[in-house]
PDB file of C-alpha atoms in Angstrom:
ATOM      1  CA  UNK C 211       0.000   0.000   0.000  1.00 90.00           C
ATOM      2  CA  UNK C 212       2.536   2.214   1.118  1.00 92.00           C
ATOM      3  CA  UNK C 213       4.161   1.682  -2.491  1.00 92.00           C
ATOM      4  CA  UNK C 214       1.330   2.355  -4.302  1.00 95.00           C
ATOM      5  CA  UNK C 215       1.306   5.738  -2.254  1.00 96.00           C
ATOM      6  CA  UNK C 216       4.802   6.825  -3.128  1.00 96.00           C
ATOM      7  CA  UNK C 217       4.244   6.049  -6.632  1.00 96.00           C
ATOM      8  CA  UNK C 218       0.516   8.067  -7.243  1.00 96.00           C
ATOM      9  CA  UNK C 219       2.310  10.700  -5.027  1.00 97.00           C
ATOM     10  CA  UNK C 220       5.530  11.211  -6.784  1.00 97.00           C
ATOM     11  CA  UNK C 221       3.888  10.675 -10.657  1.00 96.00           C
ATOM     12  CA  UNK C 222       1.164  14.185  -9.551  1.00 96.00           C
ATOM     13  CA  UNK C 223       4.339  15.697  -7.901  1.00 97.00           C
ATOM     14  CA  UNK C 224       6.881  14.845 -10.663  1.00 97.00           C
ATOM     15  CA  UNK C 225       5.287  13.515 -13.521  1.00 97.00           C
ATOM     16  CA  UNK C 226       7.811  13.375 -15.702  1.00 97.00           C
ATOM     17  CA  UNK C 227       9.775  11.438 -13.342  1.00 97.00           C
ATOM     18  CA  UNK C 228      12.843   9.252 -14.744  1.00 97.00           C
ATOM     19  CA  UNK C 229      12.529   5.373 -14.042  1.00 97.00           C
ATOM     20  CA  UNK C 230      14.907   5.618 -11.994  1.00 97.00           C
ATOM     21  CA  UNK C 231      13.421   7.388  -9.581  1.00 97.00           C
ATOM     22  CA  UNK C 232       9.734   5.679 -10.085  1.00 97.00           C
ATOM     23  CA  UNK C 233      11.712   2.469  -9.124  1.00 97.00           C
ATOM     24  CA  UNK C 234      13.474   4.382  -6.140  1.00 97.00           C
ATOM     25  CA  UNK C 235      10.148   5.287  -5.268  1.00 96.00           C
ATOM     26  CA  UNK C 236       8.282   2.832  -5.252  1.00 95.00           C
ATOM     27  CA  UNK C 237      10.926   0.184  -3.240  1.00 94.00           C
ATOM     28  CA  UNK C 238      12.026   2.388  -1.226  1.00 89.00           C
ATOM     29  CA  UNK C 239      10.580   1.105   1.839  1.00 91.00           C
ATOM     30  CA  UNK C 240      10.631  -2.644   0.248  1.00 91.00           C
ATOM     31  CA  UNK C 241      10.474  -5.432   2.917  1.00 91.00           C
ATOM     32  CA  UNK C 242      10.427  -2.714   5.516  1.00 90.00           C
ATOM     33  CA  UNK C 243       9.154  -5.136   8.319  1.00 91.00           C
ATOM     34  CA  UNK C 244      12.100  -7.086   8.215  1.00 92.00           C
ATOM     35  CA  UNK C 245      14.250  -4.603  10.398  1.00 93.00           C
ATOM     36  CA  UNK C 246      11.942  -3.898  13.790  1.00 93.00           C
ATOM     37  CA  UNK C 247      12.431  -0.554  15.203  1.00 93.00           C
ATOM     38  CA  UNK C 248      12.002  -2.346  18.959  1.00 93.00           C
ATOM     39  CA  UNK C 249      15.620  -3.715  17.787  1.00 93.00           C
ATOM     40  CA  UNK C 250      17.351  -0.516  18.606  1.00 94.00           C
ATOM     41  CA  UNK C 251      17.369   1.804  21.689  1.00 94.00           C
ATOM     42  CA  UNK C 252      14.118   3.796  21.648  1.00 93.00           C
ATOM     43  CA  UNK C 253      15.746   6.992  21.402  1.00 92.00           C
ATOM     44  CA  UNK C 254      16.760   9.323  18.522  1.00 88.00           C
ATOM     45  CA  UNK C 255      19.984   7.686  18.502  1.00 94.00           C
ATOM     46  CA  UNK C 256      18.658   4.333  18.313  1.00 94.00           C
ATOM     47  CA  UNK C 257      15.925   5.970  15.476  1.00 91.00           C
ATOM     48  CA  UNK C 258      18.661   6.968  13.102  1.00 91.00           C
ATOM     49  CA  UNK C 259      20.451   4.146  13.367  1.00 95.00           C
ATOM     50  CA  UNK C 260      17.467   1.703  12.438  1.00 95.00           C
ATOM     51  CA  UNK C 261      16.145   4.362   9.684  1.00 91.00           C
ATOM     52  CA  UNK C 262      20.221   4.063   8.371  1.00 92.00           C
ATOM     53  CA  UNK C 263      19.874   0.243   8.608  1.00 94.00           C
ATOM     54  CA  UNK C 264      17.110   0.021   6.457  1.00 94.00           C
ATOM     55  CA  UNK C 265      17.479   2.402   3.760  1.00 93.00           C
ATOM     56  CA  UNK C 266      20.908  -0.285   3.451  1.00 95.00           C
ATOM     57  CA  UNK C 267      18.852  -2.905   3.168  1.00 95.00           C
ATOM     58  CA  UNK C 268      16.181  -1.200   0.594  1.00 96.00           C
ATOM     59  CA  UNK C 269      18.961  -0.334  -1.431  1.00 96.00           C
ATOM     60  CA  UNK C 270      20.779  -3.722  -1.457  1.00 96.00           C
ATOM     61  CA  UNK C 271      17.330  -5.449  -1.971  1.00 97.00           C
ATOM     62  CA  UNK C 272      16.158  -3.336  -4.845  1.00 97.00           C
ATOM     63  CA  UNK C 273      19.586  -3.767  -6.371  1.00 97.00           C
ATOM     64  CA  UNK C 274      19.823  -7.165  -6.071  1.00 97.00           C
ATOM     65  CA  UNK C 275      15.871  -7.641  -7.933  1.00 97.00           C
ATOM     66  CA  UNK C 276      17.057  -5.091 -10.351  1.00 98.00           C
ATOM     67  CA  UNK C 277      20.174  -7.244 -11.299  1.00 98.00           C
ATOM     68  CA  UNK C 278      18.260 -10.579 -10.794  1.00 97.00           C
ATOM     69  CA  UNK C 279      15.980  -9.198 -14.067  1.00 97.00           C
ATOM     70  CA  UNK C 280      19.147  -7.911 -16.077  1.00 97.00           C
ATOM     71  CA  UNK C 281      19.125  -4.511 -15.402  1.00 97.00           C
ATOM     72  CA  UNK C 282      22.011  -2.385 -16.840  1.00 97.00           C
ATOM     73  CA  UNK C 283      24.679  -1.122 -13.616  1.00 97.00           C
ATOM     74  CA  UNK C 284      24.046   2.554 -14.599  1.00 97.00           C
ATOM     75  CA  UNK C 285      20.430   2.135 -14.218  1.00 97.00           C
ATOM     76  CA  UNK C 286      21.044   0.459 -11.178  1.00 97.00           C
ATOM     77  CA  UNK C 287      23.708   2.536 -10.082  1.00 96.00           C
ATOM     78  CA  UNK C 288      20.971   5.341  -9.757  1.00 95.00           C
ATOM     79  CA  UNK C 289      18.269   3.767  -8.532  1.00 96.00           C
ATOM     80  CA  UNK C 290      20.748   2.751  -5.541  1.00 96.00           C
ATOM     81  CA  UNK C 291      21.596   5.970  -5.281  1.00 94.00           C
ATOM     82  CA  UNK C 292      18.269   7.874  -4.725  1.00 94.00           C
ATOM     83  CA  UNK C 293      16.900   5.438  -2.318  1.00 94.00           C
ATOM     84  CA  UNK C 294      20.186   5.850  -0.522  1.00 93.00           C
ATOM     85  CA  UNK C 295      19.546   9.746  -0.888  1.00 86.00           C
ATOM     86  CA  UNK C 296      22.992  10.493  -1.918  1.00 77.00           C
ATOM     87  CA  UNK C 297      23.541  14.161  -2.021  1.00 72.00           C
ATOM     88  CA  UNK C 298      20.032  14.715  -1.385  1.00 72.00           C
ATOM     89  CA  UNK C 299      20.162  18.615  -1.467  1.00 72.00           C
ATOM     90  CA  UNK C 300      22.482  18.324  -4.441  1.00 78.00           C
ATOM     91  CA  UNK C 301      20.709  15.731  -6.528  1.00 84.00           C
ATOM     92  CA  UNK C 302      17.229  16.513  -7.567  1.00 92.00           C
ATOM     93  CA  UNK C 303      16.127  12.835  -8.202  1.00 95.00           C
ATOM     94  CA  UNK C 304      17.386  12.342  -4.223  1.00 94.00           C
ATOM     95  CA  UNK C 305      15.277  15.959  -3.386  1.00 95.00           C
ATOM     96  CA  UNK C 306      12.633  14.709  -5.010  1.00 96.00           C
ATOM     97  CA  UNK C 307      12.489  11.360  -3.152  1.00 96.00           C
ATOM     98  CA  UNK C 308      12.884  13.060  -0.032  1.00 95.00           C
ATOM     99  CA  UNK C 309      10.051  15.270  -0.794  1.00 97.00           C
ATOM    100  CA  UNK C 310       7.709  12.792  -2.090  1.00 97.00           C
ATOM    101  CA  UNK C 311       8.362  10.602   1.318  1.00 95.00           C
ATOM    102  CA  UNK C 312       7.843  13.421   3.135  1.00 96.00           C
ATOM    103  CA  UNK C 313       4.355  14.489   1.198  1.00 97.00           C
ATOM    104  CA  UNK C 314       2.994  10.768   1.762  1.00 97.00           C
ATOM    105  CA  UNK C 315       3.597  11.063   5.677  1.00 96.00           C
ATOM    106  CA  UNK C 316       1.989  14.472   5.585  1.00 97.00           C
ATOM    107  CA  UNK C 317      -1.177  13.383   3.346  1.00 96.00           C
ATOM    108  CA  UNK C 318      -1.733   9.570   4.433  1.00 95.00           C
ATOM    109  CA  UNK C 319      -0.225   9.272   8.579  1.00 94.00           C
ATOM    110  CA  UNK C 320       0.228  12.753   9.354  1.00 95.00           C
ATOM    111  CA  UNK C 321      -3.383  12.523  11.607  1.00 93.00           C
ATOM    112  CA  UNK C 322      -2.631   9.228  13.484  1.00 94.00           C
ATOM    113  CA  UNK C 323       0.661  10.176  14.160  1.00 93.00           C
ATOM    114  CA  UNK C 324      -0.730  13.476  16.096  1.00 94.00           C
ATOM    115  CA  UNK C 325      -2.955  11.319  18.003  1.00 93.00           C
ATOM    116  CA  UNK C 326       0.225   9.214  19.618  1.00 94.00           C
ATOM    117  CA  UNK C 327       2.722  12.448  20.345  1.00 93.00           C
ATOM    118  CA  UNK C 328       2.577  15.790  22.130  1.00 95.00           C
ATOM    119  CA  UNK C 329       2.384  19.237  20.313  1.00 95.00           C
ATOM    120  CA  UNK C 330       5.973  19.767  21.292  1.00 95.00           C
ATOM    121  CA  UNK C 331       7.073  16.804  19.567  1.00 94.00           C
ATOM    122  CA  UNK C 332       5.378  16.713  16.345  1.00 95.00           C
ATOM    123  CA  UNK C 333       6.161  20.363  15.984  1.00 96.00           C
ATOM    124  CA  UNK C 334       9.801  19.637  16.352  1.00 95.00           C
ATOM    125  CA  UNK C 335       9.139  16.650  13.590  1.00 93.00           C
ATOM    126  CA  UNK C 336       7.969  19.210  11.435  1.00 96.00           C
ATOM    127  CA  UNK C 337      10.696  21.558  11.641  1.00 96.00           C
ATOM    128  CA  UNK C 338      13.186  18.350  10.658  1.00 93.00           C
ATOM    129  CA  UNK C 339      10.841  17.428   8.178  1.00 93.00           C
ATOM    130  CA  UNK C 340       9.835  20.967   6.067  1.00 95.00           C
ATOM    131  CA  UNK C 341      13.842  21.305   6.610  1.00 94.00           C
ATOM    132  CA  UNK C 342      14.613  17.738   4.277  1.00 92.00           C
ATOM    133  CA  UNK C 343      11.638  19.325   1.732  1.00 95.00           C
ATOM    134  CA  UNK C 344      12.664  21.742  -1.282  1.00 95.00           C
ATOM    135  CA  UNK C 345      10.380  24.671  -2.203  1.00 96.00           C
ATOM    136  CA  UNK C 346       8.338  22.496  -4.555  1.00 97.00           C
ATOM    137  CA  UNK C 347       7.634  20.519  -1.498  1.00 97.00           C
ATOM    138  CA  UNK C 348       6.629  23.141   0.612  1.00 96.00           C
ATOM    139  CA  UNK C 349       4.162  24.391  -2.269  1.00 96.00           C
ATOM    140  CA  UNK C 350       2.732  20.649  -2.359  1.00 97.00           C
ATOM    141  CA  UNK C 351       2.449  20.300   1.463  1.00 96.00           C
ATOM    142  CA  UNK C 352       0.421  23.419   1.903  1.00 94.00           C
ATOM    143  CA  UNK C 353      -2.146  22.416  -0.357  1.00 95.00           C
ATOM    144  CA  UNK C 354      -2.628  19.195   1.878  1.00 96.00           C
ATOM    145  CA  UNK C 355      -5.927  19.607   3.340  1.00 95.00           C
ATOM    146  CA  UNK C 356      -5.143  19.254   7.177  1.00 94.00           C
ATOM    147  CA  UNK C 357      -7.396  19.632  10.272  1.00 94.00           C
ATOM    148  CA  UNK C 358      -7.795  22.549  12.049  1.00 94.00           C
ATOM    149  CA  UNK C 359      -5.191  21.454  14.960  1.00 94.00           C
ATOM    150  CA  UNK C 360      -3.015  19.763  12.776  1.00 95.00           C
ATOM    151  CA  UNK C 361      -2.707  22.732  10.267  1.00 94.00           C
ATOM    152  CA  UNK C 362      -2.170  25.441  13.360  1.00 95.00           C
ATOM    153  CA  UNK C 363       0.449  22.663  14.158  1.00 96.00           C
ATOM    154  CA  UNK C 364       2.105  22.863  10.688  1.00 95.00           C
ATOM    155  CA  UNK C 365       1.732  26.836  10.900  1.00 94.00           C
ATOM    156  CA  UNK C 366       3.593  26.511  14.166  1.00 95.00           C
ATOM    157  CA  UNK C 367       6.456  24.572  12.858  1.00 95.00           C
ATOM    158  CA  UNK C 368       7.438  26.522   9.745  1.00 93.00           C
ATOM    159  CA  UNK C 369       6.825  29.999  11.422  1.00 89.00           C
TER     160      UNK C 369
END
């Protein structure tokens, strides 16, 4: 589902999207459940290390089907690299990635993730994630139609 997701979200956002990045986009979270974030402290240190973990094994999973089906290495080469998010504010397919994750958290858990956290903490979460988003993404994430709370929550964070 969550696939499907990244793929409607990034073909309205970017729809002239290289395959590359429609690959990138739609694997990027592929097998997901086989790293459990209760396998690492439950802190932020313990976050970024499982979030690191498994954009590894995304990568090295999606690279592995993509050679399994005769892929060419360049093609591969940059599909590995945008889910790895190489250079992200320097490579627009890795920008663009990073933006369409963030647009799908926004539009699709943004409102069940509110219900689990305190203001203080989701508005810090949205400073870290408008930071990761390029102006495009900004434009796209405004026009998400949030509730009330969660909108003066969004207003909070990028004020």
């Amino acid at each position: 589902m969550y696939s499907q997701k990244m793929t409607r979200k990034l073909l309205q956002f970017a729809p002239n999207a290289s395959k590359a990045l429609q690959v990138a986009a739609r694997s990027q979270h592929i097998c997901r459940w086989k790293i459990g974030r209760k396998e690492y402290p439950m802190d932020r240190i313990g976050y970024l290390k499982w979030r690191e973990e498994l954009k590894k094994m995304h990568a090295r999973l999606t690279v592995e089907i993509l050679e399994q089906v005769g892929f060419e290495n360049q093609f591969i080469e940059s599909v590995e690299k945008i889910i790895l998010k190489k250079l992200i504010k320097k490579s627009e397919e890795s920008q663009t990635l990073e933006d369409i994750i963030c647009l799908v958290f926004l539009e699709y858990y943004f409102d069940e993730f509110t219900t689990k956290h305190t203001d203080e903490k989701i508005i810090n979460i949205l400073k870290k994630t408008w930071f990761k988003m390029s102006d495009k993404g900004h434009n796209a994430a405004l026009n998400i139609s949030f509730s009330d709370k969660n909108l003066a929550l969004v207003k909070q964070a990028i004020s």
